[in-house]
Amino acid sequence: MKVNLLEFDLDGLAAFCEQLGEKRFRATQLFRWLHQRGADDFDHMSDLAKSLREKLKGCAHVQALPVISEHQSSDGTVKWLFDVGAGNAVEAVFIPEDDRGTLCISSQAGCAVGCRFCSTGHQGFSRNLTTGEIVAQLWFAEHMLRKRLGTTDRVISNVVMMGMGEPLQNYAALVPALRVMLDDHAYGLSRRRVTVSTSGVVPMMDRLAQDCPVALAVSLHAPNDSLRDDLVPLNRKYPVQELMDACNRYLEHAPRDFITFEYCMLDGVNDLPEHAMQLVDLVKQHAHTGVWCKFNLIPFNPFPASGLHRSAAARVTAFAGILMNAGIVTTVRKTRGDDIDAACGQLAGEVQDRTRVVERMAKRRTINIQLADAGAQTYKET
Ligand code: SAH
Ligand code: SF4
């Protein structure tokens, strides 16, 4: 079987080349061809010795992900659906803005965390993507957009791991992929412009701080354990307090001096003034400096199976107001690519669920309904 060269960071490629009897600088040349030039044909790599090119042809290839579909939104957002085999597909989204180009990529086919408001979560989990499959999304998008725009300049300036999957539950594949993004011989992205978004896998946050600190976004969504347990089931394992402590530890190594807290605004669930006030308490309590976090309020992108609704704009403004009055930098995320289902949490791909996430979620919904019914009864009795 041929080795997919997109699987390697530079050290990995150097080790592979060494096995072929080649020096490290050859690996660097090859790495540049792959990632800076987007080459996938060894014959085009003109400064590599013919003998090396022949060797590579025999044992290696550049395996791109087959594109199932491409959709372009009226606002310029582009969404690709990639085939990752066995009936699974993952999505990546390019979001052009005046001063940057952001690519949102996937780390898993599905997700095992099972957040109530997330359409990926509702699909269950199939498998981790490999490093090569994570990198292939960037490799494809960058070089395809350059061709389309007729430029040799960099098009993608920022990468966010906010597509399908929980990146910190695919740690071993994630870290080499991040290294490829950061490497000056590849995409050369700044650490501040590569963001890992996590639902709060505390031990892996600590490891990331050591192995490859990049910007960190934490999907908070609730100010207390009882609500967060329900919305983000991982909270039962790593409760809010532990998560806050992990954020502070991460900040000691982070390329930015703040954590971004993502907060999906769910009508009547987590969007009341009391929730905002609890958040203020939560983050102030731990603040070593005044500004160590920012809030990014995300209007919920509804999908029928969730049974949840988007908060009214006035609610979001009031919520943001409370945070800002307490001195917390708060932004409300613009929804982009709405018309092509490319907005946050709408990335659904295709997932052959191999876990019991979907079943568990259905059970939880039943329990919630029962609890609600029980609540109603108690109310009637008193
Ligand atoms: N698993 C990681 C990264 C992928 S989700 C995480 O949870 O952080 C990327 C972001 O989209 C997260 O903040 C997530 O909470 C948010 N999101 C998920 N479903 C959403 C929805 N339906 N509407 C708006 N945002 C959503
Ligand atoms: Fe997984 Fe993130 Fe969706 Fe939660 S929000 S189910 S962690 S992808």
CSV table of C-alpha atoms and ligand atoms in Angstrom, one decimal:
chain,number,residue,atom,x,y,z
A,1,MET,CA,0.0,0.0,0.0
A,2,LYS,CA,1.3,3.5,-0.8
A,3,VAL,CA,1.9,6.0,1.9
A,4,ASN,CA,-0.2,9.2,1.8
A,5,LEU,CA,2.3,12.1,2.1
A,6,LEU,CA,-0.4,14.4,3.5
A,7,GLU,CA,-0.2,12.3,6.7
A,8,PHE,CA,3.2,13.7,7.7
A,9,ASP,CA,4.3,16.8,9.5
A,10,LEU,CA,7.9,17.9,8.5
A,11,ASP,CA,9.5,15.6,11.1
A,12,GLY,CA,7.4,12.7,10.0
A,13,LEU,CA,8.3,13.3,6.3
A,14,ALA,CA,11.9,13.6,7.2
A,15,ALA,CA,11.8,10.2,9.0
A,16,PHE,CA,10.0,8.7,5.9
A,17,CYS,CA,12.6,10.2,3.5
A,18,GLU,CA,15.4,8.8,5.8
A,19,GLN,CA,13.9,5.3,5.3
A,20,LEU,CA,14.3,5.9,1.6
A,21,GLY,CA,18.0,6.9,2.2
A,22,GLU,CA,17.3,10.6,1.7
A,23,LYS,CA,18.6,13.6,3.6
A,24,ARG,CA,16.3,15.9,5.6
A,25,PHE,CA,16.6,18.8,3.2
A,26,ARG,CA,15.0,16.6,0.5
A,27,ALA,CA,12.0,16.2,2.8
A,28,THR,CA,11.8,19.9,3.2
A,29,GLN,CA,11.8,20.4,-0.6
A,30,LEU,CA,9.1,17.7,-0.9
A,31,PHE,CA,7.1,19.3,1.9
A,32,ARG,CA,7.2,22.6,0.1
A,33,TRP,CA,6.1,21.1,-3.2
A,34,LEU,CA,3.1,19.5,-1.5
A,35,HIS,CA,1.9,22.3,0.7
A,36,GLN,CA,3.2,25.5,-0.7
A,37,ARG,CA,2.7,24.6,-4.3
A,38,GLY,CA,-0.2,22.1,-4.0
A,39,ALA,CA,1.7,19.6,-6.2
A,40,ASP,CA,0.5,16.0,-6.3
A,41,ASP,CA,2.5,14.7,-9.3
A,42,PHE,CA,6.1,13.8,-8.5
A,43,ASP,CA,7.1,14.5,-12.1
A,44,HIS,CA,6.4,18.2,-11.5
A,45,MET,CA,8.8,18.4,-8.6
A,46,SER,CA,11.7,19.6,-10.8
A,47,ASP,CA,14.3,20.2,-8.2
A,48,LEU,CA,14.1,16.7,-6.8
A,49,ALA,CA,16.5,14.1,-8.2
A,50,LYS,CA,14.9,11.8,-10.8
A,51,SER,CA,16.0,8.8,-8.7
A,52,LEU,CA,14.0,10.2,-5.7
A,53,ARG,CA,11.0,10.9,-7.8
A,54,GLU,CA,11.0,7.3,-9.0
A,55,LYS,CA,11.4,6.0,-5.5
A,56,LEU,CA,8.5,8.1,-4.4
A,57,LYS,CA,6.3,6.9,-7.2
A,58,GLY,CA,6.8,3.4,-6.1
A,59,CYS,CA,5.8,3.8,-2.5
A,60,ALA,CA,4.0,7.1,-1.9
A,61,HIS,CA,1.2,9.3,-3.2
A,62,VAL,CA,-0.8,12.4,-2.4
A,63,GLN,CA,-4.3,11.3,-1.5
A,64,ALA,CA,-6.8,14.1,-1.8
A,65,LEU,CA,-10.3,13.6,-0.5
A,66,PRO,CA,-12.9,13.1,-3.2
A,67,VAL,CA,-15.3,16.1,-3.4
A,68,ILE,CA,-18.9,15.0,-3.3
A,69,SER,CA,-20.3,18.5,-3.7
A,70,GLU,CA,-19.6,22.2,-3.6
A,71,HIS,CA,-22.0,24.9,-2.7
A,72,GLN,CA,-21.3,28.6,-2.9
A,73,SER,CA,-23.4,31.0,-0.8
A,74,SER,CA,-24.6,34.4,-1.9
A,75,ASP,CA,-22.2,35.9,0.7
A,76,GLY,CA,-19.2,34.2,-0.8
A,77,THR,CA,-19.0,31.3,1.7
A,78,VAL,CA,-18.0,28.0,0.0
A,79,LYS,CA,-18.9,24.6,1.5
A,80,TRP,CA,-17.4,21.3,0.4
A,81,LEU,CA,-18.6,17.9,1.2
A,82,PHE,CA,-15.7,15.3,1.2
A,83,ASP,CA,-16.0,11.6,0.9
A,84,VAL,CA,-14.0,9.8,3.6
A,85,GLY,CA,-15.2,6.3,2.7
A,86,ALA,CA,-17.6,3.7,4.0
A,87,GLY,CA,-20.6,6.0,3.6
A,88,ASN,CA,-19.1,8.8,5.7
A,89,ALA,CA,-18.6,12.4,4.5
A,90,VAL,CA,-17.3,15.5,6.3
A,91,GLU,CA,-17.6,19.2,5.5
A,92,ALA,CA,-15.3,22.2,5.3
A,93,VAL,CA,-16.3,25.8,4.9
A,94,PHE,CA,-14.4,28.8,3.5
A,95,ILE,CA,-15.5,32.1,4.8
A,96,PRO,CA,-14.0,35.1,3.0
A,97,GLU,CA,-13.8,38.5,4.8
A,98,ASP,CA,-12.2,41.8,4.0
A,99,ASP,CA,-9.1,41.2,6.0
A,100,ARG,CA,-8.8,37.4,6.2
A,101,GLY,CA,-9.9,34.1,4.7
A,102,THR,CA,-11.0,31.5,7.2
A,103,LEU,CA,-11.3,27.8,6.6
A,104,CYS,CA,-13.4,25.8,9.0
A,105,ILE,CA,-12.5,22.1,9.0
A,106,SER,CA,-13.6,18.8,10.4
A,107,SER,CA,-11.7,16.5,12.7
A,108,GLN,CA,-14.0,13.5,12.9
A,109,ALA,CA,-16.8,11.8,10.9
A,110,GLY,CA,-19.6,12.6,13.4
A,111,CYS,CA,-19.0,13.4,17.1
A,112,ALA,CA,-19.4,11.3,20.2
A,113,VAL,CA,-20.0,14.2,22.6
A,114,GLY,CA,-23.6,14.5,21.5
A,115,CYS,CA,-24.5,18.2,22.3
A,116,ARG,CA,-28.2,18.8,22.2
A,117,PHE,CA,-28.0,21.8,19.9
A,118,CYS,CA,-25.6,20.4,17.4
A,119,SER,CA,-26.6,18.6,14.2
A,120,THR,CA,-23.3,16.7,14.0
A,121,GLY,CA,-23.9,15.5,17.6
A,122,HIS,CA,-27.3,14.2,16.6
A,123,GLN,CA,-25.7,12.1,13.9
A,124,GLY,CA,-23.6,10.0,16.2
A,125,PHE,CA,-19.9,9.1,15.7
A,126,SER,CA,-18.3,7.0,13.0
A,127,ARG,CA,-14.5,7.5,13.3
A,128,ASN,CA,-11.6,9.8,13.8
A,129,LEU,CA,-10.1,11.4,10.7
A,130,THR,CA,-6.4,10.8,10.1
A,131,THR,CA,-3.9,13.6,10.0
A,132,GLY,CA,-3.9,13.3,6.2
A,133,GLU,CA,-7.7,13.7,6.0
A,134,ILE,CA,-7.6,16.8,8.2
A,135,VAL,CA,-4.7,18.3,6.2
A,136,ALA,CA,-6.3,17.3,2.9
A,137,GLN,CA,-9.2,19.7,3.6
A,138,LEU,CA,-6.8,22.7,3.8
A,139,TRP,CA,-4.6,21.4,1.0
A,140,PHE,CA,-7.5,21.2,-1.3
A,141,ALA,CA,-9.2,24.4,-0.4
A,142,GLU,CA,-6.1,26.6,-0.4
A,143,HIS,CA,-4.8,25.4,-3.8
A,144,MET,CA,-8.2,25.2,-5.4
A,145,LEU,CA,-9.1,28.7,-4.3
A,146,ARG,CA,-5.7,30.0,-5.5
A,147,LYS,CA,-6.3,28.5,-8.9
A,148,ARG,CA,-9.8,29.9,-9.1
A,149,LEU,CA,-8.7,33.3,-8.1
A,150,GLY,CA,-5.7,33.2,-10.4
A,151,THR,CA,-3.3,34.0,-7.6
A,152,THR,CA,-0.2,32.4,-6.1
A,153,ASP,CA,-0.7,34.4,-2.9
A,154,ARG,CA,-2.1,32.8,0.2
A,155,VAL,CA,-5.9,32.7,0.3
A,156,ILE,CA,-6.5,31.1,3.7
A,157,SER,CA,-5.1,33.1,6.6
A,158,ASN,CA,-7.0,31.4,9.4
A,159,VAL,CA,-8.0,27.9,10.2
A,160,VAL,CA,-10.7,27.0,12.8
A,161,MET,CA,-11.3,23.5,13.9
A,162,MET,CA,-15.0,24.1,14.2
A,163,GLY,CA,-16.4,21.8,11.6
A,164,MET,CA,-17.6,18.3,12.4
A,165,GLY,CA,-16.1,16.5,15.4
A,166,GLU,CA,-14.4,17.2,18.7
A,167,PRO,CA,-10.8,17.8,17.8
A,168,LEU,CA,-9.5,17.0,21.3
A,169,GLN,CA,-11.0,13.6,21.1
A,170,ASN,CA,-8.8,13.0,18.1
A,171,TYR,CA,-5.6,14.3,19.6
A,172,ALA,CA,-3.0,12.0,18.0
A,173,ALA,CA,-4.1,13.0,14.5
A,174,LEU,CA,-4.8,16.7,15.4
A,175,VAL,CA,-1.3,17.7,16.6
A,176,PRO,CA,0.7,16.8,13.4
A,177,ALA,CA,-2.1,18.4,11.3
A,178,LEU,CA,-1.7,21.6,13.4
A,179,ARG,CA,2.1,21.4,12.9
A,180,VAL,CA,1.6,21.3,9.1
A,181,MET,CA,-0.7,24.4,9.3
A,182,LEU,CA,2.0,26.3,11.3
A,183,ASP,CA,5.1,25.2,9.5
A,184,ASP,CA,6.8,27.9,7.4
A,185,HIS,CA,7.6,25.3,4.8
A,186,ALA,CA,3.9,24.5,4.4
A,187,TYR,CA,1.1,27.0,5.2
A,188,GLY,CA,3.0,29.2,7.6
A,189,LEU,CA,-0.1,30.2,9.6
A,190,SER,CA,0.5,32.1,12.8
A,191,ARG,CA,-0.4,30.3,16.0
A,192,ARG,CA,-2.9,33.1,16.8
A,193,ARG,CA,-4.7,32.3,13.6
A,194,VAL,CA,-5.2,28.6,14.1
A,195,THR,CA,-8.0,27.9,16.5
A,196,VAL,CA,-8.9,24.7,18.2
A,197,SER,CA,-12.5,24.7,19.4
A,198,THR,CA,-13.3,22.2,22.2
A,199,SER,CA,-16.3,21.3,24.2
A,200,GLY,CA,-13.9,21.0,27.1
A,201,VAL,CA,-11.7,17.8,27.1
A,202,VAL,CA,-9.7,19.0,30.1
A,203,PRO,CA,-6.7,16.6,30.0
A,204,MET,CA,-6.2,17.2,26.3
A,205,MET,CA,-6.3,21.0,26.8
A,206,ASP,CA,-3.3,20.5,29.2
A,207,ARG,CA,-1.5,18.4,26.6
A,208,LEU,CA,-2.2,20.8,23.8
A,209,ALA,CA,-0.7,23.6,25.8
A,210,GLN,CA,2.6,21.7,26.0
A,211,ASP,CA,2.6,20.1,22.5
A,212,CYS,CA,1.3,22.7,20.2
A,213,PRO,CA,-0.3,25.8,21.8
A,214,VAL,CA,-2.6,27.6,19.4
A,215,ALA,CA,-5.6,29.8,19.9
A,216,LEU,CA,-8.3,28.1,21.9
A,217,ALA,CA,-12.1,28.4,21.8
A,218,VAL,CA,-14.1,26.7,24.5
A,219,SER,CA,-17.7,25.9,23.8
A,220,LEU,CA,-19.3,26.9,27.1
A,221,HIS,CA,-23.0,27.3,26.4
A,222,ALA,CA,-24.1,27.3,30.0
A,223,PRO,CA,-23.0,29.1,33.2
A,224,ASN,CA,-23.6,26.2,35.6
A,225,ASP,CA,-23.2,22.5,35.8
A,226,SER,CA,-26.9,21.5,35.8
A,227,LEU,CA,-27.6,23.3,32.5
A,228,ARG,CA,-24.3,22.4,31.0
A,229,ASP,CA,-24.6,18.7,31.9
A,230,ASP,CA,-27.8,18.8,29.8
A,231,LEU,CA,-26.5,20.7,26.8
A,232,VAL,CA,-22.9,19.4,26.6
A,233,PRO,CA,-22.9,15.9,28.1
A,234,LEU,CA,-19.1,16.0,28.5
A,235,ASN,CA,-19.6,18.4,31.3
A,236,ARG,CA,-20.5,15.4,33.6
A,237,LYS,CA,-17.0,14.3,33.2
A,238,TYR,CA,-15.3,17.7,33.3
A,239,PRO,CA,-17.5,20.1,35.1
A,240,VAL,CA,-17.5,23.9,34.7
A,241,GLN,CA,-15.1,24.6,37.6
A,242,GLU,CA,-12.5,22.2,36.2
A,243,LEU,CA,-12.9,23.6,32.8
A,244,MET,CA,-12.3,27.1,34.0
A,245,ASP,CA,-9.1,26.0,35.8
A,246,ALA,CA,-7.9,24.3,32.7
A,247,CYS,CA,-8.5,27.5,30.7
A,248,ASN,CA,-6.3,29.4,33.1
A,249,ARG,CA,-3.6,26.8,32.8
A,250,TYR,CA,-3.8,26.9,29.1
A,251,LEU,CA,-3.4,30.7,29.1
A,252,GLU,CA,0.0,30.3,30.6
A,253,HIS,CA,1.1,28.8,27.2
A,254,ALA,CA,-1.4,30.3,24.7
A,255,PRO,CA,-0.4,32.5,21.9
A,256,ARG,CA,-3.2,34.8,22.8
A,257,ASP,CA,-3.9,36.2,26.2
A,258,PHE,CA,-7.6,35.2,26.2
A,259,ILE,CA,-9.8,32.2,25.7
A,260,THR,CA,-12.8,32.6,23.4
A,261,PHE,CA,-15.9,31.2,25.0
A,262,GLU,CA,-18.5,30.2,22.5
A,263,TYR,CA,-22.0,30.4,23.6
A,264,CYS,CA,-24.9,29.3,21.5
A,265,MET,CA,-28.0,31.3,22.2
A,266,LEU,CA,-31.0,29.0,22.8
A,267,ASP,CA,-34.4,30.6,23.3
A,268,GLY,CA,-35.5,30.3,26.9
A,269,VAL,CA,-32.8,27.7,27.7
A,270,ASN,CA,-29.6,29.6,28.4
A,271,ASP,CA,-30.3,33.2,27.2
A,272,LEU,CA,-31.8,34.8,30.2
A,273,PRO,CA,-30.3,37.8,32.1
A,274,GLU,CA,-29.6,35.5,35.1
A,275,HIS,CA,-27.5,33.3,32.9
A,276,ALA,CA,-25.5,36.2,31.8
A,277,MET,CA,-25.0,37.3,35.4
A,278,GLN,CA,-23.9,33.9,36.4
A,279,LEU,CA,-21.3,34.0,33.5
A,280,VAL,CA,-20.0,37.3,34.8
A,281,ASP,CA,-19.5,35.7,38.2
A,282,LEU,CA,-17.9,32.6,36.8
A,283,VAL,CA,-15.2,34.4,34.7
A,284,LYS,CA,-14.6,37.2,37.1
A,285,GLN,CA,-14.0,34.8,39.9
A,286,HIS,CA,-11.1,33.3,38.0
A,287,ALA,CA,-9.7,36.3,36.4
A,288,HIS,CA,-6.1,36.9,37.1
A,289,THR,CA,-6.1,39.9,34.8
A,290,GLY,CA,-9.1,41.9,33.7
A,291,VAL,CA,-9.4,40.5,30.2
A,292,TRP,CA,-8.7,36.8,29.9
A,293,CYS,CA,-11.7,35.7,28.0
A,294,LYS,CA,-13.9,36.9,25.2
A,295,PHE,CA,-17.4,35.8,24.6
A,296,ASN,CA,-18.7,34.9,21.2
A,297,LEU,CA,-22.4,34.6,21.2
A,298,ILE,CA,-23.6,32.4,18.4
A,299,PRO,CA,-27.2,32.6,17.2
A,300,PHE,CA,-28.5,29.1,17.3
A,301,ASN,CA,-28.8,27.5,13.8
A,302,PRO,CA,-31.9,25.5,14.2
A,303,PHE,CA,-32.5,22.0,12.8
A,304,PRO,CA,-35.8,20.1,13.4
A,305,ALA,CA,-34.5,17.2,15.5
A,306,SER,CA,-33.2,19.5,18.2
A,307,GLY,CA,-36.5,20.9,19.3
A,308,LEU,CA,-34.7,24.1,20.2
A,309,HIS,CA,-35.1,27.6,18.9
A,310,ARG,CA,-33.0,30.6,18.2
A,311,SER,CA,-33.0,33.4,20.8
A,312,ALA,CA,-34.7,36.6,19.7
A,313,ALA,CA,-32.3,39.4,18.6
A,314,ALA,CA,-33.3,41.6,21.5
A,315,ARG,CA,-32.5,38.8,24.0
A,316,VAL,CA,-29.1,38.4,22.5
A,317,THR,CA,-28.4,42.1,22.6
A,318,ALA,CA,-29.5,42.3,26.3
A,319,PHE,CA,-27.3,39.3,27.1
A,320,ALA,CA,-24.3,40.8,25.4
A,321,GLY,CA,-25.1,44.1,27.2
A,322,ILE,CA,-24.8,42.4,30.6
A,323,LEU,CA,-21.4,40.8,29.7
A,324,MET,CA,-20.1,44.0,28.2
A,325,ASN,CA,-21.1,46.1,31.2
A,326,ALA,CA,-19.0,43.8,33.3
A,327,GLY,CA,-16.1,44.6,31.1
A,328,ILE,CA,-16.1,41.4,29.1
A,329,VAL,CA,-15.4,41.7,25.4
A,330,THR,CA,-18.4,40.2,23.6
A,331,THR,CA,-19.2,39.7,20.0
A,332,VAL,CA,-22.3,38.3,18.3
A,333,ARG,CA,-21.3,36.0,15.5
A,334,LYS,CA,-22.6,36.9,12.1
A,335,THR,CA,-24.1,33.8,10.6
A,336,ARG,CA,-22.5,33.1,7.2
A,337,GLY,CA,-23.5,30.7,4.6
A,338,ASP,CA,-27.0,30.3,6.0
A,339,ASP,CA,-28.5,29.7,2.6
A,340,ILE,CA,-26.3,26.6,2.0
A,341,ASP,CA,-26.5,25.1,5.5
A,342,ALA,CA,-22.9,26.1,6.2
A,343,ALA,CA,-23.4,27.9,9.4
A,344,CYS,CA,-22.1,26.6,12.8
A,345,GLY,CA,-23.6,23.4,13.9
A,346,GLN,CA,-25.3,22.9,10.5
A,347,LEU,CA,-22.5,20.8,9.2
A,348,ALA,CA,-24.0,17.4,9.0
A,349,GLY,CA,-22.1,15.5,6.4
A,350,GLU,CA,-23.0,11.8,6.3
A,351,VAL,CA,-22.2,9.7,9.3
A,352,GLN,CA,-22.6,6.0,9.7
A,353,ASP,CA,-23.1,6.0,13.5
A,354,ARG,CA,-21.1,3.2,15.1
A,355,THR,CA,-21.7,4.3,18.6
A,356,ARG,CA,-24.9,4.5,20.6
A,357,VAL,CA,-24.8,8.3,20.7
A,358,VAL,CA,-28.0,8.7,18.7
A,359,GLU,CA,-29.8,6.1,21.0
A,360,ARG,CA,-28.5,7.8,24.1
A,361,MET,CA,-29.7,11.2,22.9
A,362,ALA,CA,-33.1,9.8,22.1
A,363,LYS,CA,-33.3,8.4,25.7
A,364,ARG,CA,-32.2,11.7,27.2
A,365,ARG,CA,-34.9,13.5,25.3
A,366,THR,CA,-37.5,11.1,26.7
A,367,ILE,CA,-36.1,11.6,30.2
A,368,ASN,CA,-36.3,15.4,29.8
A,369,ILE,CA,-39.8,15.2,28.7
A,370,GLN,CA,-40.6,13.0,31.7
A,371,LEU,CA,-38.9,15.4,34.0
A,372,ALA,CA,-40.8,18.3,32.5
A,373,ASP,CA,-44.1,16.3,32.9
A,374,ALA,CA,-43.2,15.5,36.5
A,375,GLY,CA,-42.4,19.2,37.1
A,376,ALA,CA,-45.8,20.1,35.7
A,377,GLN,CA,-47.5,17.7,38.0
A,378,THR,CA,-45.7,18.9,41.1
A,379,TYR,CA,-46.8,22.4,40.1
A,380,LYS,CA,-50.4,21.3,39.9
A,381,GLU,CA,-50.3,19.6,43.3
A,382,THR,CA,-49.0,22.6,45.2
B,1,SAH,N1,-16.6,20.0,18.9
B,1,SAH,C1,-16.0,21.3,18.9
B,1,SAH,C2,-15.8,22.0,17.6
B,1,SAH,C3,-17.0,21.9,16.6
B,1,SAH,S1,-18.5,22.7,16.9
B,1,SAH,C4,-16.8,22.2,19.9
B,1,SAH,O1,-17.9,21.8,20.3
B,1,SAH,O2,-16.3,23.3,20.2
B,1,SAH,C5,-18.1,24.4,16.6
B,1,SAH,C6,-19.0,25.4,17.3
B,1,SAH,O3,-20.3,25.4,16.7
B,1,SAH,C7,-19.1,25.1,18.7
B,1,SAH,O4,-19.0,26.2,19.5
B,1,SAH,C8,-20.5,24.6,18.8
B,1,SAH,O5,-21.0,24.7,20.1
B,1,SAH,C9,-21.2,25.4,17.8
B,1,SAH,N2,-22.5,24.8,17.4
B,1,SAH,C10,-22.9,23.6,17.3
B,1,SAH,N3,-24.1,23.4,16.9
B,1,SAH,C11,-24.6,24.7,16.7
B,1,SAH,C12,-25.8,25.2,16.2
B,1,SAH,N4,-26.8,24.4,15.9
B,1,SAH,N5,-26.0,26.5,16.1
B,1,SAH,C13,-24.9,27.3,16.4
B,1,SAH,N6,-23.8,26.9,16.9
B,1,SAH,C14,-23.6,25.6,17.0
B,2,SF4,FE1,-19.5,17.5,19.0
B,2,SF4,FE2,-18.9,20.1,19.1
B,2,SF4,FE3,-21.2,19.2,18.1
B,2,SF4,FE4,-20.8,19.1,20.7
B,2,SF4,S1,-20.9,21.0,19.5
B,2,SF4,S2,-21.6,17.5,19.4
B,2,SF4,S3,-18.6,18.6,20.8
B,2,SF4,S4,-19.2,18.8,17.3
